JSON list of C-alpha atoms in Angstrom, two decimals:
[
{"chain": "A", "resi": 1107, "resn": "MET", "atom": "CA", "xyz": [0.09, 0.01, -0.01]},
{"chain": "A", "resi": 1108, "resn": "GLN", "atom": "CA", "xyz": [1.43, 3.32, -0.97]},
{"chain": "A", "resi": 1109, "resn": "TRP", "atom": "CA", "xyz": [0.93, 6.28, 0.99]},
{"chain": "A", "resi": 1110, "resn": "HIS", "atom": "CA", "xyz": [1.38, 9.91, -0.69]},
{"chain": "A", "resi": 1111, "resn": "VAL", "atom": "CA", "xyz": [2.27, 12.95, 1.32]},
{"chain": "A", "resi": 1112, "resn": "LYS", "atom": "CA", "xyz": [-0.17, 15.65, 0.77]},
{"chain": "A", "resi": 1113, "resn": "ASP", "atom": "CA", "xyz": [0.16, 19.38, 1.85]},
{"chain": "A", "resi": 1114, "resn": "THR", "atom": "CA", "xyz": [-2.98, 19.03, 3.90]},
{"chain": "A", "resi": 1115, "resn": "HIS", "atom": "CA", "xyz": [-1.47, 16.46, 6.17]},
{"chain": "A", "resi": 1116, "resn": "SER", "atom": "CA", "xyz": [-0.35, 17.28, 9.46]},
{"chain": "A", "resi": 1117, "resn": "TRP", "atom": "CA", "xyz": [3.45, 17.40, 10.31]},
{"chain": "A", "resi": 1118, "resn": "ILE", "atom": "CA", "xyz": [3.18, 14.28, 12.51]},
{"chain": "A", "resi": 1119, "resn": "ILE", "atom": "CA", "xyz": [1.40, 12.32, 9.72]},
{"chain": "A", "resi": 1120, "resn": "LYS", "atom": "CA", "xyz": [4.14, 13.58, 7.13]},
{"chain": "A", "resi": 1121, "resn": "SER", "atom": "CA", "xyz": [6.87, 12.24, 9.70]},
{"chain": "A", "resi": 1122, "resn": "ILE", "atom": "CA", "xyz": [5.29, 8.88, 9.95]},
{"chain": "A", "resi": 1123, "resn": "ILE", "atom": "CA", "xyz": [4.99, 8.42, 6.25]},
{"chain": "A", "resi": 1124, "resn": "LYS", "atom": "CA", "xyz": [8.74, 9.56, 5.84]},
{"chain": "A", "resi": 1125, "resn": "LEU", "atom": "CA", "xyz": [9.77, 7.09, 8.50]},
{"chain": "A", "resi": 1126, "resn": "ARG", "atom": "CA", "xyz": [7.64, 4.43, 6.94]},
{"chain": "A", "resi": 1127, "resn": "GLU", "atom": "CA", "xyz": [9.33, 4.68, 3.56]},
{"chain": "A", "resi": 1128, "resn": "THR", "atom": "CA", "xyz": [12.88, 4.69, 5.30]},
{"chain": "A", "resi": 1129, "resn": "ALA", "atom": "CA", "xyz": [11.92, 1.65, 7.21]},
{"chain": "A", "resi": 1130, "resn": "ASN", "atom": "CA", "xyz": [10.67, -0.16, 4.11]},
{"chain": "A", "resi": 1131, "resn": "ALA", "atom": "CA", "xyz": [13.83, 0.71, 2.06]},
{"chain": "A", "resi": 1132, "resn": "SER", "atom": "CA", "xyz": [16.08, -0.54, 5.15]},
{"chain": "A", "resi": 1133, "resn": "GLU", "atom": "CA", "xyz": [18.28, -3.63, 4.80]},
{"chain": "A", "resi": 1134, "resn": "TYR", "atom": "CA", "xyz": [16.93, -4.68, 8.41]},
{"chain": "A", "resi": 1135, "resn": "TRP", "atom": "CA", "xyz": [13.47, -4.56, 7.08]},
{"chain": "A", "resi": 1136, "resn": "ALA", "atom": "CA", "xyz": [14.02, -6.93, 4.18]},
{"chain": "A", "resi": 1137, "resn": "LYS", "atom": "CA", "xyz": [16.16, -9.30, 6.53]},
{"chain": "A", "resi": 1138, "resn": "SER", "atom": "CA", "xyz": [13.29, -9.38, 9.13]},
{"chain": "A", "resi": 1139, "resn": "ILE", "atom": "CA", "xyz": [10.98, -10.32, 6.36]},
{"chain": "A", "resi": 1140, "resn": "GLN", "atom": "CA", "xyz": [13.11, -13.07, 5.16]},
{"chain": "A", "resi": 1141, "resn": "GLU", "atom": "CA", "xyz": [13.84, -14.53, 8.80]},
{"chain": "A", "resi": 1142, "resn": "GLN", "atom": "CA", "xyz": [10.46, -13.73, 10.16]},
{"chain": "A", "resi": 1143, "resn": "LYS", "atom": "CA", "xyz": [12.11, -11.99, 13.10]},
{"chain": "A", "resi": 1144, "resn": "TYR", "atom": "CA", "xyz": [11.80, -8.48, 14.04]},
{"chain": "A", "resi": 1145, "resn": "LYS", "atom": "CA", "xyz": [13.07, -6.21, 16.85]},
{"chain": "A", "resi": 1146, "resn": "THR", "atom": "CA", "xyz": [12.22, -2.64, 17.42]},
{"chain": "A", "resi": 1147, "resn": "ASN", "atom": "CA", "xyz": [15.55, -1.66, 18.87]},
{"chain": "A", "resi": 1148, "resn": "ALA", "atom": "CA", "xyz": [17.46, -3.04, 15.63]},
{"chain": "A", "resi": 1149, "resn": "MET", "atom": "CA", "xyz": [15.08, -1.12, 13.29]},
{"chain": "A", "resi": 1150, "resn": "TYR", "atom": "CA", "xyz": [15.60, 2.08, 15.59]},
{"chain": "A", "resi": 1151, "resn": "ALA", "atom": "CA", "xyz": [19.41, 1.79, 15.29]},
{"chain": "A", "resi": 1152, "resn": "GLU", "atom": "CA", "xyz": [18.98, 1.23, 11.55]},
{"chain": "A", "resi": 1153, "resn": "ILE", "atom": "CA", "xyz": [17.10, 4.38, 10.95]},
{"chain": "A", "resi": 1154, "resn": "HIS", "atom": "CA", "xyz": [18.65, 6.53, 13.56]},
{"chain": "A", "resi": 1155, "resn": "GLY", "atom": "CA", "xyz": [22.27, 4.96, 13.81]},
{"chain": "A", "resi": 1156, "resn": "SER", "atom": "CA", "xyz": [23.72, 3.26, 17.03]},
{"chain": "A", "resi": 1157, "resn": "ASN", "atom": "CA", "xyz": [25.91, 6.13, 18.04]},
{"chain": "A", "resi": 1158, "resn": "THR", "atom": "CA", "xyz": [23.31, 8.48, 19.65]},
{"chain": "A", "resi": 1159, "resn": "ASP", "atom": "CA", "xyz": [25.14, 10.92, 22.00]},
{"chain": "A", "resi": 1160, "resn": "MET", "atom": "CA", "xyz": [23.66, 10.56, 25.47]},
{"chain": "A", "resi": 1161, "resn": "ARG", "atom": "CA", "xyz": [26.52, 11.77, 27.62]},
{"chain": "A", "resi": 1162, "resn": "TRP", "atom": "CA", "xyz": [23.82, 13.20, 29.92]},
{"chain": "A", "resi": 1163, "resn": "LYS", "atom": "CA", "xyz": [22.62, 9.72, 31.01]},
{"chain": "A", "resi": 1164, "resn": "ALA", "atom": "CA", "xyz": [24.38, 10.03, 34.18]},
{"chain": "A", "resi": 1165, "resn": "MET", "atom": "CA", "xyz": [21.75, 12.73, 35.13]},
{"chain": "A", "resi": 1166, "resn": "PHE", "atom": "CA", "xyz": [19.31, 9.92, 35.75]},
{"chain": "A", "resi": 1167, "resn": "TYR", "atom": "CA", "xyz": [21.53, 7.40, 37.81]},
{"chain": "A", "resi": 1168, "resn": "LYS", "atom": "CA", "xyz": [20.30, 7.62, 41.50]},
{"chain": "A", "resi": 1169, "resn": "ASN", "atom": "CA", "xyz": [18.13, 10.61, 40.55]},
{"chain": "A", "resi": 1170, "resn": "PHE", "atom": "CA", "xyz": [15.47, 10.58, 43.16]},
{"chain": "A", "resi": 1171, "resn": "ALA", "atom": "CA", "xyz": [13.36, 13.61, 41.82]},
{"chain": "A", "resi": 1172, "resn": "ARG", "atom": "CA", "xyz": [9.68, 12.81, 41.02]},
{"chain": "A", "resi": 1173, "resn": "PRO", "atom": "CA", "xyz": [9.06, 10.79, 38.12]},
{"chain": "A", "resi": 1174, "resn": "ARG", "atom": "CA", "xyz": [7.23, 13.63, 36.36]},
{"chain": "A", "resi": 1175, "resn": "ALA", "atom": "CA", "xyz": [10.13, 15.99, 36.79]},
{"chain": "A", "resi": 1176, "resn": "CYS", "atom": "CA", "xyz": [12.51, 13.20, 35.21]},
{"chain": "A", "resi": 1177, "resn": "PHE", "atom": "CA", "xyz": [10.31, 13.06, 32.36]},
{"chain": "A", "resi": 1178, "resn": "ILE", "atom": "CA", "xyz": [10.44, 16.73, 31.49]},
{"chain": "A", "resi": 1179, "resn": "THR", "atom": "CA", "xyz": [14.11, 16.72, 32.18]},
{"chain": "A", "resi": 1180, "resn": "TRP", "atom": "CA", "xyz": [14.56, 13.78, 29.63]},
{"chain": "A", "resi": 1181, "resn": "LEU", "atom": "CA", "xyz": [12.59, 15.83, 27.09]},
{"chain": "A", "resi": 1182, "resn": "ALA", "atom": "CA", "xyz": [14.72, 18.85, 27.82]},
{"chain": "A", "resi": 1183, "resn": "LEU", "atom": "CA", "xyz": [17.79, 16.96, 27.45]},
{"chain": "A", "resi": 1184, "resn": "TRP", "atom": "CA", "xyz": [16.53, 15.81, 23.96]},
{"chain": "A", "resi": 1185, "resn": "GLU", "atom": "CA", "xyz": [15.61, 19.47, 23.18]},
{"chain": "A", "resi": 1186, "resn": "ARG", "atom": "CA", "xyz": [12.23, 18.31, 22.63]},
{"chain": "A", "resi": 1187, "resn": "LEU", "atom": "CA", "xyz": [10.16, 20.70, 24.87]},
{"chain": "A", "resi": 1188, "resn": "PRO", "atom": "CA", "xyz": [7.73, 22.64, 22.89]},
{"chain": "A", "resi": 1189, "resn": "THR", "atom": "CA", "xyz": [9.09, 25.97, 23.33]},
{"chain": "A", "resi": 1190, "resn": "LYS", "atom": "CA", "xyz": [7.70, 28.72, 20.85]},
{"chain": "A", "resi": 1191, "resn": "ASP", "atom": "CA", "xyz": [10.34, 28.52, 18.39]},
{"chain": "A", "resi": 1192, "resn": "ARG", "atom": "CA", "xyz": [9.80, 24.75, 18.08]},
{"chain": "A", "resi": 1193, "resn": "LEU", "atom": "CA", "xyz": [6.22, 25.33, 17.67]},
{"chain": "A", "resi": 1194, "resn": "ALA", "atom": "CA", "xyz": [6.78, 27.75, 14.97]},
{"chain": "A", "resi": 1195, "resn": "LYS", "atom": "CA", "xyz": [8.65, 25.19, 12.91]},
{"chain": "A", "resi": 1196, "resn": "ILE", "atom": "CA", "xyz": [5.38, 22.93, 12.86]},
{"chain": "A", "resi": 1197, "resn": "ASN", "atom": "CA", "xyz": [3.46, 25.84, 11.70]},
{"chain": "A", "resi": 1198, "resn": "ILE", "atom": "CA", "xyz": [1.96, 26.70, 15.04]},
{"chain": "A", "resi": 1199, "resn": "ILE", "atom": "CA", "xyz": [1.62, 30.30, 15.22]},
{"chain": "A", "resi": 1200, "resn": "THR", "atom": "CA", "xyz": [2.67, 32.04, 18.50]},
{"chain": "A", "resi": 1201, "resn": "ASP", "atom": "CA", "xyz": [4.07, 35.43, 19.41]},
{"chain": "A", "resi": 1202, "resn": "GLY", "atom": "CA", "xyz": [7.46, 33.79, 19.93]},
{"chain": "A", "resi": 1203, "resn": "VAL", "atom": "CA", "xyz": [8.56, 35.73, 22.99]},
{"chain": "A", "resi": 1204, "resn": "CYS", "atom": "CA", "xyz": [9.53, 34.45, 26.51]},
{"chain": "A", "resi": 1205, "resn": "VAL", "atom": "CA", "xyz": [6.96, 35.06, 29.11]},
{"chain": "A", "resi": 1206, "resn": "PHE", "atom": "CA", "xyz": [9.43, 35.95, 31.63]},
{"chain": "A", "resi": 1207, "resn": "CYS", "atom": "CA", "xyz": [11.39, 38.50, 29.86]},
{"chain": "A", "resi": 1208, "resn": "GLY", "atom": "CA", "xyz": [10.11, 39.13, 26.38]},
{"chain": "A", "resi": 1209, "resn": "GLU", "atom": "CA", "xyz": [13.12, 37.84, 24.43]},
{"chain": "A", "resi": 1210, "resn": "GLN", "atom": "CA", "xyz": [12.80, 34.87, 22.07]},
{"chain": "A", "resi": 1211, "resn": "ASP", "atom": "CA", "xyz": [11.46, 31.86, 23.63]},
{"chain": "A", "resi": 1212, "resn": "THR", "atom": "CA", "xyz": [13.73, 29.05, 22.87]},
{"chain": "A", "resi": 1213, "resn": "MET", "atom": "CA", "xyz": [15.49, 26.19, 24.67]},
{"chain": "A", "resi": 1214, "resn": "MET", "atom": "CA", "xyz": [18.93, 27.76, 24.62]},
{"chain": "A", "resi": 1215, "resn": "HIS", "atom": "CA", "xyz": [17.27, 31.02, 26.12]},
{"chain": "A", "resi": 1216, "resn": "LEU", "atom": "CA", "xyz": [14.92, 29.50, 28.69]},
{"chain": "A", "resi": 1217, "resn": "PHE", "atom": "CA", "xyz": [17.50, 27.13, 30.37]},
{"chain": "A", "resi": 1218, "resn": "PHE", "atom": "CA", "xyz": [19.18, 29.61, 31.59]},
{"chain": "A", "resi": 1219, "resn": "GLN", "atom": "CA", "xyz": [19.96, 32.79, 29.70]},
{"chain": "A", "resi": 1220, "resn": "CYS", "atom": "CA", "xyz": [16.58, 34.33, 30.61]},
{"chain": "A", "resi": 1221, "resn": "ARG", "atom": "CA", "xyz": [17.37, 36.71, 33.43]},
{"chain": "A", "resi": 1222, "resn": "TYR", "atom": "CA", "xyz": [14.58, 35.19, 35.51]},
{"chain": "A", "resi": 1223, "resn": "THR", "atom": "CA", "xyz": [15.57, 31.64, 35.14]},
{"chain": "A", "resi": 1224, "resn": "ALA", "atom": "CA", "xyz": [19.11, 32.31, 35.27]},
{"chain": "A", "resi": 1225, "resn": "GLN", "atom": "CA", "xyz": [18.73, 33.88, 38.87]},
{"chain": "A", "resi": 1226, "resn": "ILE", "atom": "CA", "xyz": [16.93, 30.66, 40.07]},
{"chain": "A", "resi": 1227, "resn": "TRP", "atom": "CA", "xyz": [19.54, 28.38, 38.57]},
{"chain": "A", "resi": 1228, "resn": "CYS", "atom": "CA", "xyz": [22.43, 30.50, 40.24]},
{"chain": "A", "resi": 1229, "resn": "CYS", "atom": "CA", "xyz": [20.59, 30.40, 43.60]},
{"chain": "A", "resi": 1230, "resn": "ILE", "atom": "CA", "xyz": [20.24, 26.54, 43.47]},
{"chain": "A", "resi": 1231, "resn": "LEU", "atom": "CA", "xyz": [23.81, 25.99, 42.33]},
{"chain": "A", "resi": 1232, "resn": "ASN", "atom": "CA", "xyz": [24.99, 28.35, 45.25]},
{"chain": "A", "resi": 1233, "resn": "TRP", "atom": "CA", "xyz": [22.67, 26.41, 47.66]},
{"chain": "A", "resi": 1234, "resn": "LEU", "atom": "CA", "xyz": [24.44, 23.18, 46.69]},
{"chain": "A", "resi": 1235, "resn": "GLY", "atom": "CA", "xyz": [28.08, 24.73, 46.95]},
{"chain": "A", "resi": 1236, "resn": "TYR", "atom": "CA", "xyz": [28.79, 25.55, 43.19]},
{"chain": "A", "resi": 1237, "resn": "ARG", "atom": "CA", "xyz": [30.14, 28.96, 42.33]},
{"chain": "A", "resi": 1238, "resn": "ARG", "atom": "CA", "xyz": [29.58, 29.51, 38.57]},
{"chain": "A", "resi": 1239, "resn": "GLN", "atom": "CA", "xyz": [27.59, 31.44, 36.06]},
{"chain": "A", "resi": 1240, "resn": "ALA", "atom": "CA", "xyz": [24.65, 30.21, 34.15]},
{"chain": "A", "resi": 1241, "resn": "GLY", "atom": "CA", "xyz": [25.09, 29.76, 30.32]},
{"chain": "A", "resi": 1242, "resn": "ASN", "atom": "CA", "xyz": [22.82, 28.50, 27.71]},
{"chain": "A", "resi": 1243, "resn": "TRP", "atom": "CA", "xyz": [21.04, 25.27, 27.83]},
{"chain": "A", "resi": 1244, "resn": "ARG", "atom": "CA", "xyz": [23.88, 23.33, 25.62]},
{"chain": "A", "resi": 1245, "resn": "GLN", "atom": "CA", "xyz": [26.40, 24.78, 28.02]},
{"chain": "A", "resi": 1246, "resn": "GLU", "atom": "CA", "xyz": [24.66, 23.97, 31.19]},
{"chain": "A", "resi": 1247, "resn": "SER", "atom": "CA", "xyz": [23.48, 20.52, 29.96]},
{"chain": "A", "resi": 1248, "resn": "PHE", "atom": "CA", "xyz": [27.19, 19.75, 29.09]},
{"chain": "A", "resi": 1249, "resn": "TRP", "atom": "CA", "xyz": [28.38, 20.92, 32.52]},
{"chain": "A", "resi": 1250, "resn": "LEU", "atom": "CA", "xyz": [25.74, 18.80, 34.15]},
{"chain": "A", "resi": 1251, "resn": "SER", "atom": "CA", "xyz": [26.67, 15.70, 32.13]},
{"chain": "A", "resi": 1252, "resn": "MET", "atom": "CA", "xyz": [30.26, 16.03, 33.20]},
{"chain": "A", "resi": 1253, "resn": "GLU", "atom": "CA", "xyz": [29.59, 16.89, 36.76]},
{"chain": "A", "resi": 1254, "resn": "THR", "atom": "CA", "xyz": [27.02, 14.16, 37.42]},
{"chain": "A", "resi": 1255, "resn": "LYS", "atom": "CA", "xyz": [29.28, 11.56, 36.30]},
{"chain": "A", "resi": 1256, "resn": "LYS", "atom": "CA", "xyz": [31.62, 12.30, 39.44]},
{"chain": "A", "resi": 1257, "resn": "LYS", "atom": "CA", "xyz": [30.89, 10.14, 42.70]},
{"chain": "A", "resi": 1258, "resn": "GLY", "atom": "CA", "xyz": [29.56, 11.66, 45.98]},
{"chain": "A", "resi": 1259, "resn": "TRP", "atom": "CA", "xyz": [26.31, 12.90, 47.74]},
{"chain": "A", "resi": 1260, "resn": "ARG", "atom": "CA", "xyz": [26.59, 16.28, 46.40]},
{"chain": "A", "resi": 1261, "resn": "ARG", "atom": "CA", "xyz": [26.35, 15.06, 42.76]},
{"chain": "A", "resi": 1262, "resn": "VAL", "atom": "CA", "xyz": [23.19, 13.05, 43.80]},
{"chain": "A", "resi": 1263, "resn": "LEU", "atom": "CA", "xyz": [21.66, 16.43, 45.05]},
{"chain": "A", "resi": 1264, "resn": "LEU", "atom": "CA", "xyz": [22.67, 18.17, 42.00]},
{"chain": "A", "resi": 1265, "resn": "ARG", "atom": "CA", "xyz": [20.83, 15.55, 39.86]},
{"chain": "A", "resi": 1266, "resn": "MET", "atom": "CA", "xyz": [17.70, 16.09, 41.81]},
{"chain": "A", "resi": 1267, "resn": "ALA", "atom": "CA", "xyz": [17.84, 19.75, 42.13]},
{"chain": "A", "resi": 1268, "resn": "ALA", "atom": "CA", "xyz": [18.79, 20.33, 38.39]},
{"chain": "A", "resi": 1269, "resn": "THR", "atom": "CA", "xyz": [15.78, 18.06, 37.48]},
{"chain": "A", "resi": 1270, "resn": "GLU", "atom": "CA", "xyz": [13.31, 19.69, 39.77]},
{"chain": "A", "resi": 1271, "resn": "ALA", "atom": "CA", "xyz": [14.44, 23.34, 38.69]},
{"chain": "A", "resi": 1272, "resn": "ILE", "atom": "CA", "xyz": [13.86, 22.44, 35.13]},
{"chain": "A", "resi": 1273, "resn": "TYR", "atom": "CA", "xyz": [10.38, 21.05, 36.06]},
{"chain": "A", "resi": 1274, "resn": "HIS", "atom": "CA", "xyz": [9.44, 23.94, 38.04]},
{"chain": "A", "resi": 1275, "resn": "ILE", "atom": "CA", "xyz": [10.54, 26.53, 35.51]},
{"chain": "A", "resi": 1276, "resn": "TRP", "atom": "CA", "xyz": [8.65, 24.55, 32.79]},
{"chain": "A", "resi": 1277, "resn": "GLN", "atom": "CA", "xyz": [5.71, 24.32, 34.72]},
{"chain": "A", "resi": 1278, "resn": "THR", "atom": "CA", "xyz": [5.54, 27.99, 35.69]},
{"chain": "A", "resi": 1279, "resn": "ARG", "atom": "CA", "xyz": [6.23, 28.99, 32.23]},
{"chain": "A", "resi": 1280, "resn": "ASN", "atom": "CA", "xyz": [3.36, 26.94, 30.90]},
{"chain": "A", "resi": 1281, "resn": "ALA", "atom": "CA", "xyz": [0.91, 28.42, 33.57]},
{"chain": "A", "resi": 1282, "resn": "LEU", "atom": "CA", "xyz": [2.10, 31.84, 32.63]},
{"chain": "A", "resi": 1283, "resn": "CYS", "atom": "CA", "xyz": [1.86, 31.17, 28.81]},
{"chain": "A", "resi": 1284, "resn": "PHE", "atom": "CA", "xyz": [-1.58, 29.39, 28.68]},
{"chain": "A", "resi": 1285, "resn": "GLU", "atom": "CA", "xyz": [-3.32, 30.32, 31.84]},
{"chain": "A", "resi": 1286, "resn": "LEU", "atom": "CA", "xyz": [-1.83, 33.75, 32.52]},
{"chain": "A", "resi": 1287, "resn": "ILE", "atom": "CA", "xyz": [-1.21, 32.82, 36.10]},
{"chain": "A", "resi": 1288, "resn": "PRO", "atom": "CA", "xyz": [1.97, 34.47, 37.16]},
{"chain": "A", "resi": 1289, "resn": "PRO", "atom": "CA", "xyz": [4.45, 33.05, 39.84]},
{"chain": "A", "resi": 1290, "resn": "THR", "atom": "CA", "xyz": [2.82, 33.38, 43.25]},
{"chain": "A", "resi": 1291, "resn": "ARG", "atom": "CA", "xyz": [5.84, 32.52, 45.06]},
{"chain": "A", "resi": 1292, "resn": "ASP", "atom": "CA", "xyz": [9.74, 32.32, 44.76]},
{"chain": "A", "resi": 1293, "resn": "LEU", "atom": "CA", "xyz": [10.68, 29.09, 42.98]},
{"chain": "A", "resi": 1294, "resn": "VAL", "atom": "CA", "xyz": [13.71, 28.58, 44.71]},
{"chain": "A", "resi": 1295, "resn": "PRO", "atom": "CA", "xyz": [12.38, 27.40, 48.12]},
{"chain": "A", "resi": 1296, "resn": "GLN", "atom": "CA", "xyz": [9.81, 25.35, 46.13]},
{"chain": "A", "resi": 1297, "resn": "ILE", "atom": "CA", "xyz": [12.80, 23.55, 44.24]},
{"chain": "A", "resi": 1298, "resn": "GLN", "atom": "CA", "xyz": [14.57, 23.15, 47.62]},
{"chain": "A", "resi": 1299, "resn": "SER", "atom": "CA", "xyz": [11.61, 21.76, 49.45]},
{"chain": "A", "resi": 1300, "resn": "ALA", "atom": "CA", "xyz": [10.87, 19.21, 46.53]},
{"chain": "A", "resi": 1301, "resn": "VAL", "atom": "CA", "xyz": [14.63, 18.12, 46.92]},
{"chain": "A", "resi": 1302, "resn": "ALA", "atom": "CA", "xyz": [14.61, 17.83, 50.58]},
{"chain": "A", "resi": 1303, "resn": "LEU", "atom": "CA", "xyz": [11.49, 15.97, 50.42]},
{"chain": "A", "resi": 1304, "resn": "ARG", "atom": "CA", "xyz": [12.50, 13.31, 47.95]},
{"chain": "A", "resi": 1305, "resn": "ALA", "atom": "CA", "xyz": [15.95, 13.04, 49.62]},
{"chain": "A", "resi": 1306, "resn": "GLN", "atom": "CA", "xyz": [14.48, 11.65, 52.82]},
{"chain": "A", "resi": 1307, "resn": "SER", "atom": "CA", "xyz": [13.90, 8.32, 51.13]},
{"chain": "A", "resi": 1308, "resn": "ALA", "atom": "CA", "xyz": [17.60, 8.21, 49.73]},
{"chain": "A", "resi": 1309, "resn": "LYS", "atom": "CA", "xyz": [20.04, 7.07, 52.55]},
{"chain": "A", "resi": 1310, "resn": "CYS", "atom": "CA", "xyz": [23.11, 8.32, 50.52]},
{"chain": "A", "resi": 1311, "resn": "VAL", "atom": "CA", "xyz": [21.73, 11.96, 50.82]},
{"chain": "A", "resi": 1312, "resn": "LYS", "atom": "CA", "xyz": [19.25, 11.84, 53.67]},
{"chain": "A", "resi": 1313, "resn": "SER", "atom": "CA", "xyz": [21.68, 12.98, 56.26]},
{"chain": "A", "resi": 1314, "resn": "HIS", "atom": "CA", "xyz": [23.10, 15.90, 54.15]},
{"chain": "A", "resi": 1315, "resn": "ILE", "atom": "CA", "xyz": [20.03, 18.03, 53.75]},
{"chain": "A", "resi": 1316, "resn": "HIS", "atom": "CA", "xyz": [17.73, 19.35, 56.65]},
{"chain": "A", "resi": 1317, "resn": "LEU", "atom": "CA", "xyz": [14.11, 18.90, 55.72]},
{"chain": "A", "resi": 1318, "resn": "GLY", "atom": "CA", "xyz": [12.95, 22.07, 57.70]},
{"chain": "A", "resi": 1319, "resn": "THR", "atom": "CA", "xyz": [15.61, 24.56, 56.71]},
{"chain": "A", "resi": 1320, "resn": "PHE", "atom": "CA", "xyz": [16.82, 23.09, 53.41]},
{"chain": "A", "resi": 1321, "resn": "GLU", "atom": "CA", "xyz": [20.54, 23.42, 54.91]},
{"chain": "A", "resi": 1322, "resn": "ILE", "atom": "CA", "xyz": [23.06, 21.42, 53.13]},
{"chain": "A", "resi": 1323, "resn": "ARG", "atom": "CA", "xyz": [25.68, 19.87, 55.54]}
]
């Protein structure tokens, strides 16, 4: 059965048809038909290649942050969050501006070049004992990927704090963007509270963070 791409098709239908054609033309597909054996991971490697760069996978080792926060962070690390510039690429019209500062809404800007989110991120880093200025998303995700490969309880807290910071910023951005709900409280103590609460179930970091004061010791 032949499927033809039409201009009226949505972007996701166009992508599916394109991938279908790529899969049909692959050597693995012909081999799987012949041998009557099929593995999804093998086809994925055939289409996308087996050398996908996931240097940031250490971010999720012993990461005790909430699952929903981990999921949003996973999307962020793949640069798949639907920021306004990304929506524009699939013909969804937006004003294109950051709801926090009025500059262009992109991954690079939102995490953490925006003056609002940069301040939050720097406060969280200082809380954990890191002294550095926030860069754009690729700079910060690269630093996180390198730093979280190291051992020690501080890196466990860093994984959790970065994950919760990304999640809180994204949720706050969406609430302001779609529901016009401005931040009602400082996000820093909210992030600290989430980290402190989740840390209580992790023996490796429980003794290093005080639940009531969020003090790191």
